[in-house]
Each structure stands twice: as C-alpha cells, then as structure tokens.
mmCIF file with all atom_site columns, C-alpha atoms in Angstrom:
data_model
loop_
_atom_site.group_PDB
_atom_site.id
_atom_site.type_symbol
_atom_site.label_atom_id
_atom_site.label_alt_id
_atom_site.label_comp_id
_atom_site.label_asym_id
_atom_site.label_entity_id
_atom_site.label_seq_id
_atom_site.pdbx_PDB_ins_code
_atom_site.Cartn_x
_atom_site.Cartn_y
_atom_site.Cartn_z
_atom_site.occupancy
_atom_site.B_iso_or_equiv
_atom_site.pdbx_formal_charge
_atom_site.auth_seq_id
_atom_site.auth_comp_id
_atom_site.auth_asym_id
_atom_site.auth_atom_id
_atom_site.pdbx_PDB_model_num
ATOM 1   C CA . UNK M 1 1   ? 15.628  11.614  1.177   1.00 41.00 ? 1   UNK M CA 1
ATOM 2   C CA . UNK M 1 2   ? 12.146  13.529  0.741   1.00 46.00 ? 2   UNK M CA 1
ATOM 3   C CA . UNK M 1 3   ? 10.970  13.772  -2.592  1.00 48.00 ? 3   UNK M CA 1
ATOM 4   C CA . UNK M 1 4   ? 7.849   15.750  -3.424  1.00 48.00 ? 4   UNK M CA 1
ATOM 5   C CA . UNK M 1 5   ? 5.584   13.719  -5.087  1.00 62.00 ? 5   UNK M CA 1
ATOM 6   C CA . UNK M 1 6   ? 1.997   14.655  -6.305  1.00 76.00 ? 6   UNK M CA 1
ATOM 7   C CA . UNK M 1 7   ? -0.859  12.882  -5.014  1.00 87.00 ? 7   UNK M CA 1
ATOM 8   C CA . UNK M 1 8   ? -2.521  10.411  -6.532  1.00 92.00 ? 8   UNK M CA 1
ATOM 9   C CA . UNK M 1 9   ? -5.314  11.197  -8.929  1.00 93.00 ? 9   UNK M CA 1
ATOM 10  C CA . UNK M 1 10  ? -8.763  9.135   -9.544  1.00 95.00 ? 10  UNK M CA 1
ATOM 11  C CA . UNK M 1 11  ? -9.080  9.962   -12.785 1.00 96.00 ? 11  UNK M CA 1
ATOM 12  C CA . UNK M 1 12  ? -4.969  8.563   -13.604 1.00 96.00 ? 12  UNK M CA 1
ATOM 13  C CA . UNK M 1 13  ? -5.786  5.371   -11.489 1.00 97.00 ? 13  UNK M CA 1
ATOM 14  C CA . UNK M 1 14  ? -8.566  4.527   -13.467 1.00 97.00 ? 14  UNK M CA 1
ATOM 15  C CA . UNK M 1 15  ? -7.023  5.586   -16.316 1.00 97.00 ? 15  UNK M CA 1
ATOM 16  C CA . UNK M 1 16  ? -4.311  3.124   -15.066 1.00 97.00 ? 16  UNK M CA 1
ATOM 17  C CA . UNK M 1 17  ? -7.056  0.074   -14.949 1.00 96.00 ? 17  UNK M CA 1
ATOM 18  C CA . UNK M 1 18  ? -7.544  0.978   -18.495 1.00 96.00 ? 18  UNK M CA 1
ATOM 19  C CA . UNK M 1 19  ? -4.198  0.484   -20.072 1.00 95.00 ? 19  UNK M CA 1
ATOM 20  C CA . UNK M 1 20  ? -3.279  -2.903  -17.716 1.00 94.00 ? 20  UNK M CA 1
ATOM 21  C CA . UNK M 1 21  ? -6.790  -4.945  -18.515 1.00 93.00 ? 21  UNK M CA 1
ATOM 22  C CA . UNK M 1 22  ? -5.850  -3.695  -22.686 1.00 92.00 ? 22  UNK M CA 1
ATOM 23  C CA . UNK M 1 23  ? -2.347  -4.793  -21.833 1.00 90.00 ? 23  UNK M CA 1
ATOM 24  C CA . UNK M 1 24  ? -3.080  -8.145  -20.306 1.00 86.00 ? 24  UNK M CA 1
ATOM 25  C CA . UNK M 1 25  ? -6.050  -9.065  -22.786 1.00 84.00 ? 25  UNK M CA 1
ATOM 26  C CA . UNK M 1 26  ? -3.567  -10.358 -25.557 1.00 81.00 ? 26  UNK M CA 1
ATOM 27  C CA . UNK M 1 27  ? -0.947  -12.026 -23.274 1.00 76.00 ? 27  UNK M CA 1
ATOM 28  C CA . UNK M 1 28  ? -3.403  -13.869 -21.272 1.00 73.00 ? 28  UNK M CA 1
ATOM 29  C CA . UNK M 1 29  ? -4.525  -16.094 -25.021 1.00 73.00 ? 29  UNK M CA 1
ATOM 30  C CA . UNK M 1 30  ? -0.464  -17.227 -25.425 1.00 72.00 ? 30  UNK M CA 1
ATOM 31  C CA . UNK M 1 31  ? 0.168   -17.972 -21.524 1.00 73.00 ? 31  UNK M CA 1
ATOM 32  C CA . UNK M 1 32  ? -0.467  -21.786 -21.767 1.00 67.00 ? 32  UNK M CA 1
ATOM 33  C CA . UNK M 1 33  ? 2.058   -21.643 -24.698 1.00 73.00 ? 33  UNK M CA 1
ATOM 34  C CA . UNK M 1 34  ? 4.601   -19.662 -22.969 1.00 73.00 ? 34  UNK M CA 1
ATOM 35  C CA . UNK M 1 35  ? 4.388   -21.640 -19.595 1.00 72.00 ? 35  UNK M CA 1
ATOM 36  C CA . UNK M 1 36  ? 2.707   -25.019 -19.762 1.00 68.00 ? 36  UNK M CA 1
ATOM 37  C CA . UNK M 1 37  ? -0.049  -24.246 -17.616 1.00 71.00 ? 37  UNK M CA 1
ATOM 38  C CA . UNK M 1 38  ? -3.159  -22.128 -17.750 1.00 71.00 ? 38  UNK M CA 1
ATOM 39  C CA . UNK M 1 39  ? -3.443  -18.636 -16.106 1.00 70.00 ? 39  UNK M CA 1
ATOM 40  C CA . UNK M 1 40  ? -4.994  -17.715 -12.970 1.00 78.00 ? 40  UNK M CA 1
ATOM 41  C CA . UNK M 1 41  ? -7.214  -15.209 -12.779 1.00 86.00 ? 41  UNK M CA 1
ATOM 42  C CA . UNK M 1 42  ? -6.126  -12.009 -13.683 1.00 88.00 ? 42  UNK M CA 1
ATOM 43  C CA . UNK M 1 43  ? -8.445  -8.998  -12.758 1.00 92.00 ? 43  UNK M CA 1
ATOM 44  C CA . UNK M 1 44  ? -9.053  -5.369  -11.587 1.00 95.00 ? 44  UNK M CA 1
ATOM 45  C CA . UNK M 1 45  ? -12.153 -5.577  -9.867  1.00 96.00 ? 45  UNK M CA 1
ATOM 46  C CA . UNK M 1 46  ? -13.344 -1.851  -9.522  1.00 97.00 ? 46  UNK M CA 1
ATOM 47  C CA . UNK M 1 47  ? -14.655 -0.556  -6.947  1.00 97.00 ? 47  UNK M CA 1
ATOM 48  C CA . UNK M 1 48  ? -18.300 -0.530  -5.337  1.00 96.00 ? 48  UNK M CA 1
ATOM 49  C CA . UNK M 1 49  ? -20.296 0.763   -2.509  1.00 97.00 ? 49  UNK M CA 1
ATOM 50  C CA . UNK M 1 50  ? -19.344 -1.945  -0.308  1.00 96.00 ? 50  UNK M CA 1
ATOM 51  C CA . UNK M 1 51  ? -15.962 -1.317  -0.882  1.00 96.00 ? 51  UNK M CA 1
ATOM 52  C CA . UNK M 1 52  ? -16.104 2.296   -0.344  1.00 95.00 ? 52  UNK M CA 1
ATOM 53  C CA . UNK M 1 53  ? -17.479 1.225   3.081   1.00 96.00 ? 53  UNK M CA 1
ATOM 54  C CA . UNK M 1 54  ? -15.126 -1.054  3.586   1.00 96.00 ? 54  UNK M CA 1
ATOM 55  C CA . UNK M 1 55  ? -12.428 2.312   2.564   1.00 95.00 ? 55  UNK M CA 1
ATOM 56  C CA . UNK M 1 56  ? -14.365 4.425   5.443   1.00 94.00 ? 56  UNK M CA 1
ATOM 57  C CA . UNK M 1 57  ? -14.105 1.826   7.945   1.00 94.00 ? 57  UNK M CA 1
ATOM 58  C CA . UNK M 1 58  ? -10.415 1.468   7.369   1.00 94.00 ? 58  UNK M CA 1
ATOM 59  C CA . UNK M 1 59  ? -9.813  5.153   7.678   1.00 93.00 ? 59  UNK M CA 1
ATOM 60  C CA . UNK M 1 60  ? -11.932 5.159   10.976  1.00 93.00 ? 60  UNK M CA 1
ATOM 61  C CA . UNK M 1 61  ? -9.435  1.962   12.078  1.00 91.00 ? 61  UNK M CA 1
ATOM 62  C CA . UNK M 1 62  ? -5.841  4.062   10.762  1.00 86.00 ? 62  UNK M CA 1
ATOM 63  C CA . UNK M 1 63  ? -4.650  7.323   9.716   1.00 79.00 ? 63  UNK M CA 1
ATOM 64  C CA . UNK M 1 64  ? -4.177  5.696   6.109   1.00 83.00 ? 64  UNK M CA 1
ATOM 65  C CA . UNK M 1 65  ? -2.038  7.581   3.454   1.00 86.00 ? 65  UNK M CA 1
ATOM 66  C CA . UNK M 1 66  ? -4.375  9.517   1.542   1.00 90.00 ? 66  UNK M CA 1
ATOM 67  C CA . UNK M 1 67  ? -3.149  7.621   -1.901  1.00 94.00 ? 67  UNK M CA 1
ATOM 68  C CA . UNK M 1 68  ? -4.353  4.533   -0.737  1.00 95.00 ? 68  UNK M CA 1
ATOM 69  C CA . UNK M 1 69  ? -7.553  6.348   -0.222  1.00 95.00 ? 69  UNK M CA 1
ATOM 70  C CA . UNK M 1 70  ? -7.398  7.649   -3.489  1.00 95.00 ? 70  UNK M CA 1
ATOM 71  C CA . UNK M 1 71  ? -6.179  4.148   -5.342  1.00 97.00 ? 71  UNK M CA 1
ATOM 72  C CA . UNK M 1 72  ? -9.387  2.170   -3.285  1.00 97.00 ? 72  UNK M CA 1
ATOM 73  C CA . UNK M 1 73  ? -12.016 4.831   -4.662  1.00 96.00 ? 73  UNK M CA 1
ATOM 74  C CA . UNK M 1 74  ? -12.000 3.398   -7.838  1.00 97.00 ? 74  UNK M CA 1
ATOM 75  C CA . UNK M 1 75  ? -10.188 -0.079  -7.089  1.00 97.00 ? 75  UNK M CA 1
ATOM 76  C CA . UNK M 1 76  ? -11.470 -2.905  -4.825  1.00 97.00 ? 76  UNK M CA 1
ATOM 77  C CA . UNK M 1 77  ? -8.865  -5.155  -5.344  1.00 97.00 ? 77  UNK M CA 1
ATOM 78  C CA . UNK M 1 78  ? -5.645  -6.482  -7.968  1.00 97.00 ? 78  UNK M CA 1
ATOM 79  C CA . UNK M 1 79  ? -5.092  -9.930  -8.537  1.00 96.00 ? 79  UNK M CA 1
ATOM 80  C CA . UNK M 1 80  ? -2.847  -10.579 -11.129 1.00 95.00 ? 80  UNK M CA 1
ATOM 81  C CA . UNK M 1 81  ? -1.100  -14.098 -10.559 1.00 92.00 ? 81  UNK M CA 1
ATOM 82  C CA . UNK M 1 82  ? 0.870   -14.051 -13.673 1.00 88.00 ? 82  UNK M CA 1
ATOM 83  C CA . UNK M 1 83  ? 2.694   -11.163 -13.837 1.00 90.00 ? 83  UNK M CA 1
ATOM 84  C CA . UNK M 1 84  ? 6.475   -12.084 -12.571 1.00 88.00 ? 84  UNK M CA 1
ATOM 85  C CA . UNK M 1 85  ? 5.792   -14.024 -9.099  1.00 89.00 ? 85  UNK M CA 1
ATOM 86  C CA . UNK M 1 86  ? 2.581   -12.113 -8.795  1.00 93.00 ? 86  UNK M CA 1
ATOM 87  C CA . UNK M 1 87  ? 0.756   -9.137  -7.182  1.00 96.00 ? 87  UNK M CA 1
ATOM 88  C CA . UNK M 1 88  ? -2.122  -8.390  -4.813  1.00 97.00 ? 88  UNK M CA 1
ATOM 89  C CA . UNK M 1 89  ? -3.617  -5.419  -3.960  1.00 98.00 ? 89  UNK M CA 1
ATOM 90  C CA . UNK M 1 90  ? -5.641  -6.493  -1.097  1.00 98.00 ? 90  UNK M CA 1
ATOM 91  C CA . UNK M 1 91  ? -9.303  -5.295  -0.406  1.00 98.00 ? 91  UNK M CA 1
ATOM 92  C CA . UNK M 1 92  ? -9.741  -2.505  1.731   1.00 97.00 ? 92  UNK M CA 1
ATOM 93  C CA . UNK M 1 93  ? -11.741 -4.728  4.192   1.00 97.00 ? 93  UNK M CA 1
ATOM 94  C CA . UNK M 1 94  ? -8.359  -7.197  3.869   1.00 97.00 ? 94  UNK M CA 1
ATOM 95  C CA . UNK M 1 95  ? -6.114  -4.901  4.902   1.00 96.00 ? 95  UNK M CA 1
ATOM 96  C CA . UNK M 1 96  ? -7.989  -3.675  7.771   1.00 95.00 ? 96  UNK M CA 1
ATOM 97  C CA . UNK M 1 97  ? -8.479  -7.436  8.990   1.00 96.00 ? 97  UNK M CA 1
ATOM 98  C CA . UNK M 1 98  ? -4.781  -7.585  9.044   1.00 95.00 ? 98  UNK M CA 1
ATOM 99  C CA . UNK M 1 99  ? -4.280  -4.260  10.762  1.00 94.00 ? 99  UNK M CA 1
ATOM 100 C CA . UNK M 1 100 ? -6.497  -5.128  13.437  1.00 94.00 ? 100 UNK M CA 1
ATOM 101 C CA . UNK M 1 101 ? -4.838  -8.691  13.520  1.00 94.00 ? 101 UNK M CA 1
ATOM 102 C CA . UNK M 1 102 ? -0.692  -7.427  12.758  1.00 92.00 ? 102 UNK M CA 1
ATOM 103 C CA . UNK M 1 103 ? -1.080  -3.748  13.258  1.00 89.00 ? 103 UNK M CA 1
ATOM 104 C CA . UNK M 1 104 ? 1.238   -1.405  10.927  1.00 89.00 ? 104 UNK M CA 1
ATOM 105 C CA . UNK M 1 105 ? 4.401   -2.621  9.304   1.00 89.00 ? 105 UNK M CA 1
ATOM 106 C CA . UNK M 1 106 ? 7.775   -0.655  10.899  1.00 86.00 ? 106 UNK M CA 1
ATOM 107 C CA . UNK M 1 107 ? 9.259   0.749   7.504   1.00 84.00 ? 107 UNK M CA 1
ATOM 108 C CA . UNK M 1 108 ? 13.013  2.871   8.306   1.00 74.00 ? 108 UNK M CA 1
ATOM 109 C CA . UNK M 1 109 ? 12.687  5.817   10.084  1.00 72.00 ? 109 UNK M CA 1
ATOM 110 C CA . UNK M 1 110 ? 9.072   6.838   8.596   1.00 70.00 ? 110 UNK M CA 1
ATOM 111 C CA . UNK M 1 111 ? 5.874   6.545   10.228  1.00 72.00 ? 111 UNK M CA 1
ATOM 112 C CA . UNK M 1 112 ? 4.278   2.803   10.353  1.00 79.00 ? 112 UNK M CA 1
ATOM 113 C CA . UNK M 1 113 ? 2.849   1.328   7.428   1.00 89.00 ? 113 UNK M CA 1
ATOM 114 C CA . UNK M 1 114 ? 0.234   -0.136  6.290   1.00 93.00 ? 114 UNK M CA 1
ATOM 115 C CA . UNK M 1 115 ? 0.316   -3.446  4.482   1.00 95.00 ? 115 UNK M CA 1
ATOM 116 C CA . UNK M 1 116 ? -1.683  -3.148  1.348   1.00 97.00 ? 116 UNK M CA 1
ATOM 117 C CA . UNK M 1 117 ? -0.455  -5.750  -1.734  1.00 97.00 ? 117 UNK M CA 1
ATOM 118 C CA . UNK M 1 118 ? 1.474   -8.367  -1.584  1.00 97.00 ? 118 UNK M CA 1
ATOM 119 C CA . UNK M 1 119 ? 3.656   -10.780 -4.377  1.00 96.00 ? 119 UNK M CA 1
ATOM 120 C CA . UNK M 1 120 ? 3.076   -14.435 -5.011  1.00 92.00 ? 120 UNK M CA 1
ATOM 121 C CA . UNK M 1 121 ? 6.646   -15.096 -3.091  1.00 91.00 ? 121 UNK M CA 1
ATOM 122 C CA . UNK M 1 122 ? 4.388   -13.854 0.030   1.00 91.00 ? 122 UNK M CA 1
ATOM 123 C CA . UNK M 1 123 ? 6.656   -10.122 0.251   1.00 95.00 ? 123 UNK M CA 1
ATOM 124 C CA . UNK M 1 124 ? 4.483   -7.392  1.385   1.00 96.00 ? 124 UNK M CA 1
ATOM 125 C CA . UNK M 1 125 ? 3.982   -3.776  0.277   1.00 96.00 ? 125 UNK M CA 1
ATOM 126 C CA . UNK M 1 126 ? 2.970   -1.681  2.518   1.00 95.00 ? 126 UNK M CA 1
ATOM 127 C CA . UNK M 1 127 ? 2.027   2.035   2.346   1.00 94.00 ? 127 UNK M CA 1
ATOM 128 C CA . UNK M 1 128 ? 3.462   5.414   4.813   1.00 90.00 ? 128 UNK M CA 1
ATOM 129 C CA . UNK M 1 129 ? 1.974   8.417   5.570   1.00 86.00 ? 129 UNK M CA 1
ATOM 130 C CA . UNK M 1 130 ? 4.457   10.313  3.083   1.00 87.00 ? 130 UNK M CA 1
ATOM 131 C CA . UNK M 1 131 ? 3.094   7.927   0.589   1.00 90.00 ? 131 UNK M CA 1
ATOM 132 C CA . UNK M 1 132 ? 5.908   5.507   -0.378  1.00 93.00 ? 132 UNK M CA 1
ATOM 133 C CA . UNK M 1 133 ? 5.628   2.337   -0.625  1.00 95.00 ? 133 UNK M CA 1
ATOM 134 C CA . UNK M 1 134 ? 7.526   -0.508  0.772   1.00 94.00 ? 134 UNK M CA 1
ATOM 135 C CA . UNK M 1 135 ? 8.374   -4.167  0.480   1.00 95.00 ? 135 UNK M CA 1
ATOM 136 C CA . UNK M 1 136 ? 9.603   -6.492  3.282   1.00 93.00 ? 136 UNK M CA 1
ATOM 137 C CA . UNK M 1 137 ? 12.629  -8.480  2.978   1.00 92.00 ? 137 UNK M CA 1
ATOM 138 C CA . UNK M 1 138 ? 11.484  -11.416 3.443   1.00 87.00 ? 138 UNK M CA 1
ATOM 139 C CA . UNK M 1 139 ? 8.293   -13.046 3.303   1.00 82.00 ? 139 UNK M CA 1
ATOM 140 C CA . UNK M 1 140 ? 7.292   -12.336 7.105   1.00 80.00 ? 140 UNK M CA 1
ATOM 141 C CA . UNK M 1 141 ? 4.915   -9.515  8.497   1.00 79.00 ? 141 UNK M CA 1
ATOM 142 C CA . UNK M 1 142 ? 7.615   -8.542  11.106  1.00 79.00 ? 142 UNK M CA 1
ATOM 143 C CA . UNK M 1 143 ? 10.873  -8.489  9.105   1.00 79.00 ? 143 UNK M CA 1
ATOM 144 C CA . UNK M 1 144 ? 12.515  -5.635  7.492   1.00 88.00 ? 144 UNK M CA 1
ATOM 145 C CA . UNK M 1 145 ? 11.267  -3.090  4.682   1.00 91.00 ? 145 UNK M CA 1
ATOM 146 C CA . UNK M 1 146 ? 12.988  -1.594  1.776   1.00 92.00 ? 146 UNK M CA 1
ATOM 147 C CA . UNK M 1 147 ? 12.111  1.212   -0.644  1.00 92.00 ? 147 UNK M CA 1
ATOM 148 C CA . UNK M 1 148 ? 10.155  -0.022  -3.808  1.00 95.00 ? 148 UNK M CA 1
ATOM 149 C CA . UNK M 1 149 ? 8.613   3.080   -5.350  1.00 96.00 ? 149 UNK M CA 1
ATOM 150 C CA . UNK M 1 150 ? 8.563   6.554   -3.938  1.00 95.00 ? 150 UNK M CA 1
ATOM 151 C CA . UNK M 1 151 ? 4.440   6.544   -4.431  1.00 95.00 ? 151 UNK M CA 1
ATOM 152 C CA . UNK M 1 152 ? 1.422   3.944   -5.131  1.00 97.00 ? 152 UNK M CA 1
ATOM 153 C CA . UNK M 1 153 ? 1.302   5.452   -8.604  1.00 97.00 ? 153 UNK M CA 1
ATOM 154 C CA . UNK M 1 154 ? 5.280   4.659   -9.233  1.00 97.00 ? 154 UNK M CA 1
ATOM 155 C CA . UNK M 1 155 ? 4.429   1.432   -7.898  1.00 97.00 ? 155 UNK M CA 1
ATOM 156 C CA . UNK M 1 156 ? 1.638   0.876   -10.556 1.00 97.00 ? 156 UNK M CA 1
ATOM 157 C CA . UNK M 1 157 ? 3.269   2.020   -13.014 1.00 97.00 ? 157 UNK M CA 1
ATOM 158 C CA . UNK M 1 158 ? 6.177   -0.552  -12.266 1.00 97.00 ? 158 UNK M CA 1
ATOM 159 C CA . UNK M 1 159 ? 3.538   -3.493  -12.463 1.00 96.00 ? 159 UNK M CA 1
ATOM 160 C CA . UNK M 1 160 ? 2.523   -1.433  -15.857 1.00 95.00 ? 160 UNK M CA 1
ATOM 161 C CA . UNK M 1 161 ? 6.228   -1.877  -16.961 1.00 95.00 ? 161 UNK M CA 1
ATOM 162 C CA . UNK M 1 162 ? 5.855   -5.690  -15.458 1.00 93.00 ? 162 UNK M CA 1
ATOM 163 C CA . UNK M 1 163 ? 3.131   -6.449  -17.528 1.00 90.00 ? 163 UNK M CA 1
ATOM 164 C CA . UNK M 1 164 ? 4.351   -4.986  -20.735 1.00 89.00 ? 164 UNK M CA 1
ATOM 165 C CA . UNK M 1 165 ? 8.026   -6.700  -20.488 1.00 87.00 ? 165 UNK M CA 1
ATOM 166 C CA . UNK M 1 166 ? 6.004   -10.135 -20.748 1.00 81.00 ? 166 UNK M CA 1
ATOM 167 C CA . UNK M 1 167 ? 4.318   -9.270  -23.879 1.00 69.00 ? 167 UNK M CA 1
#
C-alpha cells in the first residue's frame, strides 16, 4: 500500500527535540521511585559539523532516504534508555560503520534499508527509500522486517506518544 507522505521538515524535527527533552525533564526526577533504579542517560544530542560530515559521508556510501537526511541535519544521535525497552537513533557515522560492515536490511518488497535506531531488546529500525520505517522481527541484522510507521516523523512521534504514556 503507497501512502503519500510529506517529507520530513527541519524546522518540525527540531521542533520535535523540543517537546521530548520538556517531556522527559519531569519524569526523569520520579524514575528511581517508579523503578528502583536510577536512569540512564537520556539525551538528544543535536547535531554538529562533524556530524554533518559524518551525514555527507554516509550519503556518498548509500542512496539514503532523504528523511534520514533531513532527521540527521539537526540530530546527531537519540539515546533514550528509559522509554519502554529503549530507543537509539544511531549516529550517522554508526550507521554507516554498519552499512559498510552488514550492508542494507531486506525490508518486503521495497528497496533495501538502512538500519538507523534500534530498541534496548536489540530490534532494529531501519529506513527505505519511500521513507518508511521498519523493525526486524527479531533481534538479528538478517531476520525479517515489519512495518512500524509509514515515515521517520510517524516514528517520532510514536516515541513522543512513548514518552508521554510514562508520565
């Protein structure tokens, strides 16, 4: 099923980075309470010119989507450890070090994709040229994909929707 989607806009991804550090600065204070054991880490580290080379060098590597593009311009990385299981939006100078090492994730009957994020059970997300995103079965490089959001902005705004359910 193709479903025209709208590409993904700077200004709405960091826009994005706004509303999930607000949304995570009062839940991070209760976590110990809530779980019995301190939080990791949890942080949006923006992007800077070393990771805009790292971007360019991955484009020179892979025809990546041009979302993912988009999403690293302002992004370097996600690591949020304690939301659910966990997610991981890998560098742009990870994922190409995996690319180089796996190559592109098999995802149905679309083009390859490329591995981008991850959850703390070890499934991966990986990106298509139409732009949606996918997450493997299982927690193996090889294994089967399914649909998990028909764009990388769906797919942040489900973490968005992750975060908030916890409050």
């Amino acid at each position: 099923m193709n479903v025209a989607v709208e590409r993904l806009d700077s200004e709405w991804v960091d826009s994005w980075c706004k509303r999930v550090s607000a949304a995570l600065e009062p839940l991070m204070p209760s976590f110990l309470e809530t779980h019995v054991f301190p939080p990791g880490e949890n942080a949006i580290a923006l992007a800077t010119d070393e990771s805009h080379g790292a971007t360019g060098a991955l484009v020179d590597l892979t025809p990546i989507p041009s979302d993912l593009t988009t999403l690293y311009w302002v992004i370097s990385e996600i690591s949020l450890p304690d939301i659910e299981n966990g997610y991981f939006i890998h560098s742009p100078a990870t994922v190409a070090e995996h690319f180089r090492e796996y190559g592109a994730a098999e995802v149905d009957d679309e083009s390859p994709g490329v591995v981008f994020a991850s959850d703390g059970g070890g499934h991966l997300f990986a990106v298509a040229t139409s732009g949606r995103v996918w997450r493997s079965t299982t927690a193996a490089w090889f294994d089967d994909f399914e649909g998990a959001a028909v764009s990388i902005q769906e797919f942040l705004e489900q973490i968005s929707q992750r975060i908030a359910d916890q409050s």
